[in-house]
XYZ file of C-alpha atoms in Angstrom:
177
model
C 119.128 92.954 113.050
C 117.667 91.478 109.863
C 116.928 94.184 107.559
C 116.234 92.778 103.960
C 116.698 95.338 100.956
C 113.774 95.451 98.488
C 114.969 96.286 94.966
C 111.804 97.711 93.533
C 112.048 97.646 89.858
C 112.004 95.142 87.300
C 113.419 97.327 84.374
C 116.087 95.969 82.204
C 119.105 97.900 82.550
C 117.978 99.124 85.922
C 120.744 101.523 87.502
C 118.713 100.831 90.846
C 120.693 97.411 91.274
C 123.949 99.294 91.609
C 122.361 101.253 94.568
C 121.032 98.075 96.076
C 124.211 96.401 95.804
C 125.956 99.364 97.482
C 123.287 99.613 100.315
C 123.907 95.807 100.842
C 127.618 96.368 101.480
C 126.878 99.313 103.812
C 124.281 97.002 105.686
C 127.259 94.679 106.141
C 129.390 97.682 107.354
C 126.866 98.904 109.867
C 126.262 95.326 111.400
C 123.208 94.446 109.858
C 122.057 91.160 108.552
C 120.483 91.486 105.172
C 119.613 90.163 101.675
C 118.436 91.636 98.451
C 114.725 90.906 97.675
C 114.239 91.594 94.138
C 110.837 92.609 92.887
C 111.231 90.776 89.629
C 111.074 87.506 91.939
C 107.436 88.549 93.084
C 105.861 89.430 89.761
C 102.315 88.625 89.727
C 99.251 89.581 87.706
C 97.869 92.713 88.992
C 94.546 91.335 90.354
C 96.066 88.244 91.915
C 97.358 89.322 95.406
C 95.822 86.239 97.329
C 97.624 85.163 100.307
C 97.743 81.635 98.935
C 100.216 82.043 96.200
C 103.757 81.036 96.523
C 105.208 84.555 96.159
C 102.935 85.836 98.957
C 104.163 83.186 101.207
C 107.807 83.749 100.532
C 107.443 87.510 100.922
C 105.308 86.836 104.461
C 108.289 84.723 105.792
C 110.664 87.455 104.839
C 108.779 90.681 106.173
C 107.674 88.339 109.246
C 111.316 87.871 110.248
C 112.320 91.072 109.704
C 113.368 93.816 111.952
C 112.951 96.400 109.459
C 113.074 97.188 105.839
C 115.023 99.246 103.206
C 113.356 100.097 99.802
C 115.576 101.062 96.827
C 113.424 102.560 94.043
C 113.638 104.756 91.038
C 111.311 107.516 90.251
C 108.854 106.807 87.596
C 106.800 109.540 86.253
C 107.048 111.221 89.852
C 106.025 108.028 91.394
C 107.316 104.625 92.197
C 107.085 101.434 89.769
C 103.896 99.696 89.607
C 105.429 96.272 90.292
C 106.715 97.704 93.752
C 103.277 98.594 94.523
C 101.833 95.215 93.568
C 104.475 93.563 95.875
C 103.758 95.818 98.840
C 100.062 95.131 98.424
C 100.689 91.464 99.031
C 100.639 91.735 102.649
C 99.310 94.181 105.151
C 99.502 92.810 108.623
C 103.156 91.553 108.348
C 104.316 95.192 107.673
C 102.455 96.706 110.689
C 104.941 98.516 112.847
C 108.176 97.847 110.668
C 110.499 100.622 110.309
C 111.503 101.397 106.826
C 114.323 103.485 105.220
C 113.877 104.513 101.603
C 116.435 105.097 98.957
C 115.186 107.231 95.964
C 117.364 106.685 92.715
C 117.040 109.151 89.828
C 118.920 109.759 86.446
C 118.188 113.552 87.220
C 119.191 116.120 89.637
C 116.520 115.235 92.637
C 117.454 111.667 93.336
C 114.031 110.471 93.320
C 112.390 113.142 95.914
C 109.039 112.807 94.405
C 108.845 109.085 94.600
C 109.956 109.210 98.038
C 107.095 111.593 98.783
C 104.504 109.031 97.010
C 105.922 105.943 98.723
C 105.838 107.452 101.935
C 101.879 107.886 101.597
C 101.617 103.969 100.734
C 104.212 103.161 103.425
C 101.987 105.032 106.138
C 98.692 103.359 104.738
C 100.084 99.938 105.448
C 101.249 100.854 108.829
C 104.987 101.001 108.463
C 107.328 103.665 110.094
C 109.272 105.672 107.402
C 112.382 107.323 108.581
C 112.826 110.766 108.410
C 115.963 110.404 106.672
C 115.872 108.966 103.107
C 118.836 108.397 100.955
C 119.029 109.933 97.595
C 121.058 108.807 94.687
C 120.693 111.789 91.905
C 122.568 111.396 88.655
C 122.952 107.704 89.428
C 125.024 106.871 86.407
C 127.711 109.191 87.591
C 127.899 107.745 91.286
C 129.391 104.175 90.326
C 132.042 102.970 88.155
C 131.580 100.167 85.883
C 131.638 97.465 88.649
C 129.207 99.305 90.874
C 131.685 100.770 93.048
C 131.728 104.243 94.473
C 134.438 106.343 95.878
C 132.105 109.107 96.710
C 132.871 110.031 100.437
C 129.978 112.336 100.756
C 127.613 109.412 99.742
C 129.288 107.136 102.228
C 128.741 109.670 105.160
C 125.142 110.061 104.252
C 124.793 106.479 104.190
C 126.262 106.202 107.710
C 123.688 108.724 108.978
C 120.828 106.891 107.025
C 121.839 103.566 109.014
C 122.350 105.290 112.254
C 118.569 106.812 111.990
C 116.849 103.415 110.545
C 118.362 101.533 113.585
C 117.025 104.253 116.131
C 113.632 103.837 114.460
C 113.921 99.926 114.354
C 114.797 99.997 118.046
C 111.771 102.326 118.930
C 109.401 100.183 116.682
C 110.289 96.961 118.694
C 109.377 98.833 121.994
C 106.107 100.075 120.662
C 105.086 96.021 119.981
């Protein structure tokens, strides 16, 4: 299964990058083919979401070839970053029927729960299928060492559950097509 990871923030000093790298490693351990799709590589003007621009063509190819997606995003003001919204707005049909797992990232205690709620609304609007098991990364600065590694066994256990559910959703979504 090919399941790309969308890193949903372009902010400098982003802690979400550590999470995306952790998820990348866990994808490999769970037998998934993956790559990190960085929203920084898809920054466009807010009104320029034409299917003809090179960023849109590049994203189309990735999404069409994917079996599902994972989105890693921080919570900004109870929602998700604008650049993630613009990136997701580039396509529509290509997302339809794709299962998606969401990883919420936060410097606070809740791990991006409000962002996940808001992102689920958009995910459903573009006909994607969000899993019922998001993976939360609260107090993200305390979860990883300076090299981006974690020894948090609870996090590793929760990630196994996350990937098990995501694989089930991907398999079910393939049967619907």
